[in-house]
Amino acid sequence: MPGLSGGSYTPLTQRDMERIHETALDVLENIGVADPVPRLREAALQRGCRISEHGRLLFPRALVEDCIAGTPKTAHYLSRDGSRDLEMSGHRVHFDPGGEAVSTLEVGANTYRPSTLIDLYDFARLTDKLDHLDSFGKIVVPTEVTDHRAHDINTAYASIAGTNKHVELGFIHTCHMDDVLDMLYLTAGGEKAYRDRPFCSTGGCPVVSPLAYGEDNSEVCIDAPRLNSPVSFIIAPQTGATSPAALAGTLVQTMAETLAGLLLVQLTTPGHPVLFGVWPFVSDLRTGSFSGGGGEQALLAAAAAQIVNFYDLPCSVGAGMTDSKSVDSQAGYERGITTVLAALAGSNVISEVGGMMGSLLGCSFEAMVIDNEMLGMVQRILRGIEVTDETLSYHVIEDVVYGAGHYLGHPQTLELMGSEFLYPTLADRSSPEEWEENGSPDIREKAQQRAQDILSSHYPLYINPEVDAVLRERFPIQLPKEAMNAASGRW
């Protein structure tokens, strides 16, 4: 069930959040952000910003606070047919696989290979059938599509062909947005039909840490409102590398940079909804490499969600990652701890939680299936315990004490067994003897079979064949038609 409420885990005190916020405002007002693109620079100077002697754009505190206040408190991700619409507000929690991994773990093996366009399509199809993943994005990079225009068009095509859920698109250059919008309009049945139900969104990483705007992603974020959906921007500095080693300092810089992303959108398209993507990451300071599965990452993601809730803005964080290269116990505990803390902290979207492996460098079909089951458990935790006169069960206890002496056949047990409890389909609850009799399977084997069952049979027809023919004539679509049906025998 998407949208269950978190917010009970608060690693920061109210005073902590106020101090981080105030320091982030000091950073924006006195240190500023380098390299603003011309459209932002012009809009900012008209609103009272100034350029420092170092050429950095400085944002007055009052302007930052006005932009925070003027940003909608709710953002909506719409699905193609309305069956999986998402509302991001308050502490409502949703899960997204995230991604852009450059390699894919072979099913049932321990070897990686470069990710392909067909992999992206297959991950979209798998996400489409996994109930606890709420949206989809460019989870892997099709490394064989090297032309930038073809890359942006094909990643959009493979995604919307594979899933009915909301799709977050990625653009290398904003100049490719016209082509993709034309494709979306054709797929939806016209521009009005798409704009009435915009089932795609976009954004990017507009800030290069520490505290500089990136040109291409800034331009994409400025133009992203054209998709008529929230702009999702992500800020992801790494502690000790591109942000301070002190976790509080990383939170200050990350909030300042994420507010810089908010200002980029609000100063150019005032009042447009955003998904405030505050993703502080961690470096293993022994090597300088990214580490996504440690306790520090879990703390930072939860704290980031708590601070954005302090602003009452829709937000996303990165959690559910693992540094493990294998679908093993390390992957399990790293994903589980980071995901549940971010959920309990109340992040509206928890991203990178659908099969990402190897410090975000790889992705696994089996791991995505296992993650989906884990997310069901996280959602059950978010549901909490309902305390009512009925659930306190005084009369049920009385009935059993003076009656059968157990609750197994009691009407309340039969009534609640399908709603109070979540039953796993992959996790094993059999006896050791039964497990041995069944061949001693582990969870990865079961997940492999589940992934193969879905991918060998689920070839959805989300693009009308006549429209598909038009798309293939007008655009450089590289996903082979023969790979998009069960007759391909790929699985």
XYZ file of C-alpha atoms in Angstrom, residues 63-479:
417
model
C 14.363 35.300 -0.722
C 15.282 31.706 0.171
C 12.605 31.608 2.842
C 10.032 33.133 0.463
C 10.808 30.447 -2.150
C 10.464 27.689 0.456
C 7.100 29.148 1.507
C 5.946 29.475 -2.109
C 6.731 25.890 -3.092
C 3.677 23.583 -3.113
C 3.537 21.283 -0.106
C 2.185 18.402 -2.172
C 3.523 16.811 -5.352
C 1.755 14.190 -7.459
C 3.253 11.427 -9.556
C 0.525 10.186 -11.900
C 0.434 6.762 -13.517
C -0.760 6.006 -17.033
C -4.291 4.882 -16.121
C -4.727 6.250 -12.602
C -4.246 2.903 -10.873
C -0.897 3.821 -9.265
C -1.134 7.580 -8.651
C 1.142 8.807 -5.847
C 0.729 11.783 -3.528
C 3.922 13.083 -1.952
C 3.095 15.117 1.129
C 3.666 15.099 4.868
C 5.292 11.825 5.952
C 3.773 9.640 3.220
C 6.363 7.056 2.095
C 6.874 5.579 -1.394
C 9.582 3.436 -2.965
C 11.412 3.912 -6.265
C 14.177 1.719 -7.719
C 16.265 4.717 -8.798
C 19.488 3.835 -10.491
C 21.614 4.651 -13.530
C 23.862 1.659 -12.936
C 26.306 0.990 -15.743
C 26.346 -2.783 -15.300
C 23.885 -5.630 -14.773
C 24.429 -8.745 -12.682
C 23.736 -11.816 -14.765
C 20.794 -13.812 -13.445
C 21.980 -16.702 -11.293
C 25.626 -15.772 -11.743
C 28.305 -13.706 -10.050
C 29.492 -11.789 -13.071
C 28.553 -8.326 -14.287
C 28.329 -7.054 -17.833
C 27.620 -3.598 -19.318
C 23.940 -2.666 -19.078
C 21.898 -2.486 -22.268
C 18.665 -0.951 -23.524
C 16.974 -4.358 -23.301
C 18.021 -4.528 -19.630
C 16.292 -1.193 -18.988
C 13.119 -2.474 -20.672
C 13.268 -5.717 -18.667
C 13.722 -3.846 -15.382
C 10.707 -1.698 -16.280
C 8.623 -4.846 -16.941
C 9.744 -6.382 -13.665
C 8.954 -3.193 -11.715
C 5.528 -3.161 -13.351
C 4.659 -6.451 -11.604
C 6.240 -5.798 -8.194
C 3.570 -4.350 -5.916
C 5.793 -2.517 -3.441
C 7.790 -0.519 -6.010
C 5.719 2.580 -6.730
C 7.430 4.261 -9.688
C 10.238 3.707 -12.180
C 13.271 5.560 -13.499
C 16.396 4.950 -15.544
C 17.637 2.204 -13.252
C 20.404 1.171 -15.653
C 22.276 3.047 -18.369
C 22.124 1.498 -21.862
C 25.833 1.714 -22.509
C 25.558 0.719 -26.170
C 23.442 3.804 -27.058
C 26.202 6.396 -27.314
C 24.496 9.148 -29.323
C 23.035 11.555 -26.760
C 19.773 12.255 -28.576
C 19.172 8.577 -29.239
C 20.032 7.828 -25.617
C 17.421 10.207 -24.193
C 14.743 9.059 -26.647
C 15.406 5.354 -26.172
C 15.550 5.384 -22.392
C 12.174 7.150 -22.373
C 10.717 4.682 -24.886
C 11.959 1.558 -23.073
C 10.601 2.848 -19.759
C 7.085 3.777 -20.889
C 6.856 0.572 -22.944
C 7.631 -1.549 -19.889
C 5.538 -0.082 -17.091
C 2.245 1.618 -16.343
C 3.695 3.274 -13.231
C 4.953 6.836 -13.142
C 8.277 7.167 -14.965
C 11.060 9.579 -14.071
C 12.934 10.380 -17.265
C 16.550 11.433 -17.582
C 17.954 13.894 -20.109
C 21.576 14.386 -21.026
C 20.652 17.646 -22.786
C 17.519 19.748 -22.533
C 17.417 20.119 -26.328
C 16.131 16.514 -26.535
C 13.024 17.341 -24.510
C 10.972 18.342 -27.572
C 11.448 14.913 -29.153
C 10.502 13.068 -25.981
C 7.461 15.289 -25.391
C 6.269 14.560 -28.941
C 6.664 10.855 -28.200
C 4.701 11.171 -24.949
C 1.914 13.103 -26.671
C 1.613 10.432 -29.365
C 1.608 7.657 -26.775
C -1.043 9.358 -24.628
C -3.356 10.147 -27.543
C -2.546 13.823 -27.917
C -0.947 16.726 -26.079
C -4.079 17.485 -24.043
C -4.451 13.856 -23.003
C -0.869 13.800 -21.772
C -1.081 17.160 -20.002
C -4.304 16.091 -18.283
C -2.498 12.998 -16.974
C 1.261 13.563 -17.109
C 2.704 10.133 -16.367
C 6.344 11.195 -16.692
C 8.554 13.689 -14.894
C 12.171 14.738 -15.075
C 14.879 16.703 -13.334
C 18.530 16.092 -12.671
C 21.527 16.881 -10.511
C 21.856 20.649 -11.009
C 24.578 21.258 -8.422
C 28.147 20.007 -8.625
C 29.441 19.727 -5.078
C 30.805 21.739 -3.458
C 28.441 24.595 -4.293
C 28.602 25.078 -8.050
C 25.833 24.797 -10.635
C 26.260 22.269 -13.431
C 25.298 23.703 -16.795
C 23.507 20.821 -18.545
C 21.526 19.596 -15.546
C 20.590 23.145 -14.563
C 19.128 23.708 -18.006
C 17.206 20.423 -17.787
C 15.753 21.380 -14.398
C 14.706 24.818 -15.669
C 12.866 23.185 -18.590
C 11.538 20.213 -16.599
C 8.181 21.912 -15.787
C 7.320 21.419 -19.468
C 6.456 17.811 -18.597
C 3.673 19.190 -16.339
C 4.937 17.103 -13.402
C 7.011 17.858 -10.315
C 10.663 18.627 -10.962
C 12.781 16.014 -9.221
C 16.292 17.247 -8.536
C 18.947 15.346 -6.605
C 21.884 16.720 -4.651
C 24.426 14.072 -3.655
C 27.725 15.247 -2.140
C 30.005 12.695 -0.486
C 31.267 13.166 3.058
C 34.976 13.789 3.265
C 35.289 14.119 -0.514
C 32.880 16.747 -1.856
C 31.338 17.716 1.507
C 32.697 17.937 5.087
C 33.691 14.773 6.932
C 31.548 15.936 9.861
C 28.053 14.545 9.260
C 26.436 17.760 10.499
C 28.604 19.745 8.060
C 27.557 17.462 5.219
C 23.909 18.079 6.140
C 24.522 21.851 6.078
C 26.150 21.773 2.650
C 23.599 19.331 1.253
C 20.700 21.468 2.448
C 22.315 24.610 1.017
C 22.857 22.882 -2.326
C 19.363 21.411 -2.379
C 17.902 24.824 -1.601
C 20.009 26.108 -4.509
C 18.204 23.540 -6.669
C 14.862 24.714 -5.302
C 15.784 28.317 -6.115
C 16.772 27.296 -9.646
C 13.213 26.061 -10.255
C 11.254 28.594 -8.201
C 13.006 31.658 -9.626
C 12.409 30.523 -13.207
C 8.962 28.869 -12.784
C 7.483 30.254 -9.555
C 5.125 27.962 -7.672
C 5.956 24.809 -9.606
C 5.985 21.617 -7.483
C 9.318 19.967 -6.810
C 10.594 16.785 -5.251
C 13.295 18.054 -2.902
C 16.022 15.471 -3.457
C 18.452 15.735 -0.569
C 20.831 12.774 -0.887
C 23.944 13.137 1.282
C 26.269 10.254 0.481
C 29.234 8.728 2.285
C 32.839 8.153 1.263
C 34.930 5.341 2.672
C 37.787 7.604 3.702
C 40.284 4.743 3.552
C 39.901 4.704 -0.233
C 37.800 7.761 -1.153
C 35.232 5.540 -2.868
C 31.474 5.833 -2.472
C 29.857 3.658 0.203
C 26.086 3.258 0.252
C 25.406 0.640 2.894
C 26.939 1.854 6.144
C 25.370 3.162 9.310
C 26.437 6.713 8.479
C 24.460 6.526 5.236
C 21.400 5.310 7.126
C 21.708 8.201 9.602
C 22.241 10.839 6.914
C 19.301 9.709 4.790
C 16.965 9.690 7.788
C 18.228 13.074 8.996
C 17.823 14.540 5.512
C 14.206 13.381 5.362
C 13.577 14.836 8.813
C 14.931 18.247 7.808
C 12.843 18.416 4.628
C 9.807 17.505 6.724
C 10.835 20.499 8.865
C 10.277 22.543 5.677
C 7.060 20.605 4.932
C 8.187 19.981 1.354
C 7.910 16.782 -0.721
C 11.253 15.025 -0.622
C 13.297 12.068 -1.783
C 16.372 10.449 -0.254
C 18.763 7.749 -1.382
C 18.571 4.578 0.724
C 18.321 0.829 0.257
C 21.767 0.660 -1.313
C 24.461 -1.936 -0.768
C 28.184 -2.095 -1.342
C 27.976 -5.857 -1.803
C 28.518 -7.211 -5.290
C 26.537 -10.370 -4.554
C 22.925 -10.974 -3.514
C 24.038 -12.034 -0.047
C 23.667 -11.312 3.665
C 25.660 -8.086 3.419
C 23.276 -6.841 0.762
C 20.337 -7.802 2.939
C 21.346 -6.078 6.143
C 22.657 -2.948 4.424
C 19.463 -2.516 2.409
C 17.190 -3.341 5.320
C 18.694 -0.968 7.865
C 19.052 2.023 5.540
C 15.569 1.576 4.063
C 13.659 1.159 7.302
C 15.301 4.206 8.918
C 14.534 6.411 5.911
C 10.951 5.144 5.912
C 10.471 5.701 9.634
C 11.914 9.206 9.206
C 9.133 9.906 6.678
C 10.835 10.434 3.319
C 8.185 10.764 0.607
C 10.279 8.813 -1.890
C 13.030 6.360 -0.992
C 15.078 5.774 -4.108
C 17.847 3.319 -5.083
C 15.916 0.541 -3.336
C 15.181 -1.821 -6.227
C 18.089 -4.136 -6.941
C 20.991 -1.697 -6.897
C 24.309 -3.419 -6.197
C 28.011 -2.721 -5.866
C 27.858 0.879 -4.589
C 25.364 1.831 -7.338
C 27.537 0.482 -10.152
C 25.377 -2.574 -10.863
C 21.818 -3.809 -10.738
C 20.293 -7.264 -10.237
C 16.941 -8.727 -11.269
C 16.948 -11.176 -8.349
C 17.819 -8.426 -5.870
C 14.934 -6.313 -7.163
C 12.514 -9.159 -6.429
C 13.964 -9.641 -2.928
C 13.840 -5.888 -2.283
C 10.176 -5.853 -3.225
C 9.447 -8.405 -0.507
C 11.535 -6.453 1.997
C 9.559 -3.305 1.162
C 6.361 -5.134 2.013
C 7.792 -5.727 5.484
C 8.804 -2.046 5.761
C 5.276 -1.010 4.797
C 3.880 -3.315 7.463
C 6.113 -1.601 10.015
C 4.854 1.793 8.836
C 1.263 0.638 9.264
C 1.953 0.241 12.950
C -0.402 -1.215 15.531
C -4.047 -0.244 15.618
C -5.229 0.226 19.213
C -9.029 0.256 19.580
C -11.550 -1.207 21.983
C -11.912 -4.105 19.569
C -8.191 -4.789 19.002
C -7.415 -4.610 22.727
C -9.266 -7.941 22.694
C -10.503 -8.112 26.293
C -13.535 -10.236 25.426
C -11.483 -12.409 23.064
C -9.057 -13.166 25.884
C -12.013 -13.905 28.147
C -13.546 -16.272 25.566
C -10.321 -18.233 25.157
C -9.426 -18.426 28.840
C -12.830 -19.924 29.652
C -13.070 -21.871 26.409
C -10.665 -23.617 24.030
C -7.486 -22.406 25.713
C -5.947 -21.249 22.415
C -6.686 -18.682 19.715
C -6.098 -20.732 16.556
C -9.742 -21.258 15.688
C -11.159 -18.124 17.241
C -13.297 -15.937 14.925
C -11.006 -12.938 15.517
C -7.978 -14.956 14.401
C -9.735 -16.103 11.235
C -10.927 -12.570 10.531
C -7.535 -10.919 10.974
C -5.144 -13.489 9.561
C -5.335 -11.965 6.096
C -5.116 -8.303 7.145
C -3.066 -8.061 10.345
C -0.224 -10.182 8.978
C 1.950 -10.051 5.862
C 3.072 -13.431 4.545
C 6.325 -13.656 2.561
C 6.518 -15.497 -0.731
C 10.328 -15.738 -0.876
C 11.458 -15.846 2.754
C 11.481 -19.412 4.065
C 9.391 -20.347 7.126
C 9.416 -24.107 6.695
C 11.035 -26.542 9.131
C 14.667 -27.552 8.543
C 13.435 -31.008 7.460
C 10.998 -29.583 4.895
C 13.670 -27.184 3.637
C 16.105 -30.048 3.085
C 13.438 -32.140 1.364
C 12.820 -29.253 -1.051
C 16.480 -29.108 -2.054
C 17.712 -26.569 0.534
C 16.945 -23.515 -1.646
C 18.181 -20.061 -0.658
C 16.305 -16.819 -1.236
C 18.329 -15.881 -4.300
C 17.285 -19.092 -6.063
C 13.634 -18.364 -5.320
C 14.019 -14.763 -6.474
C 15.697 -15.904 -9.669
C 12.746 -18.161 -10.449
C 10.263 -15.398 -9.632
C 12.079 -12.908 -11.871
C 12.241 -15.416 -14.723
C 8.533 -16.232 -14.349
C 7.619 -12.556 -14.669
C 10.059 -11.687 -17.426
C 9.186 -14.717 -19.565
C 5.484 -13.862 -19.566
C 4.838 -10.186 -18.791
C 5.162 -8.247 -22.042
C 2.660 -5.413 -21.548
C 1.234 -3.493 -24.507
C 1.364 0.038 -23.139
C 2.087 1.574 -26.536
C -0.564 1.056 -29.205
C 0.974 -0.888 -32.147
C -0.086 1.788 -34.643
C 1.465 4.478 -32.471
C 4.555 2.326 -32.045
C 4.968 2.173 -35.809
C 4.798 5.974 -35.974
C 7.350 6.305 -33.180
C 9.734 3.941 -34.911
C 9.395 5.889 -38.151
C 9.927 9.299 -36.561
C 12.529 8.529 -33.896
C 15.678 6.382 -33.716
C 14.111 3.636 -31.586
C 16.720 0.926 -31.023
C 14.772 -1.522 -28.841
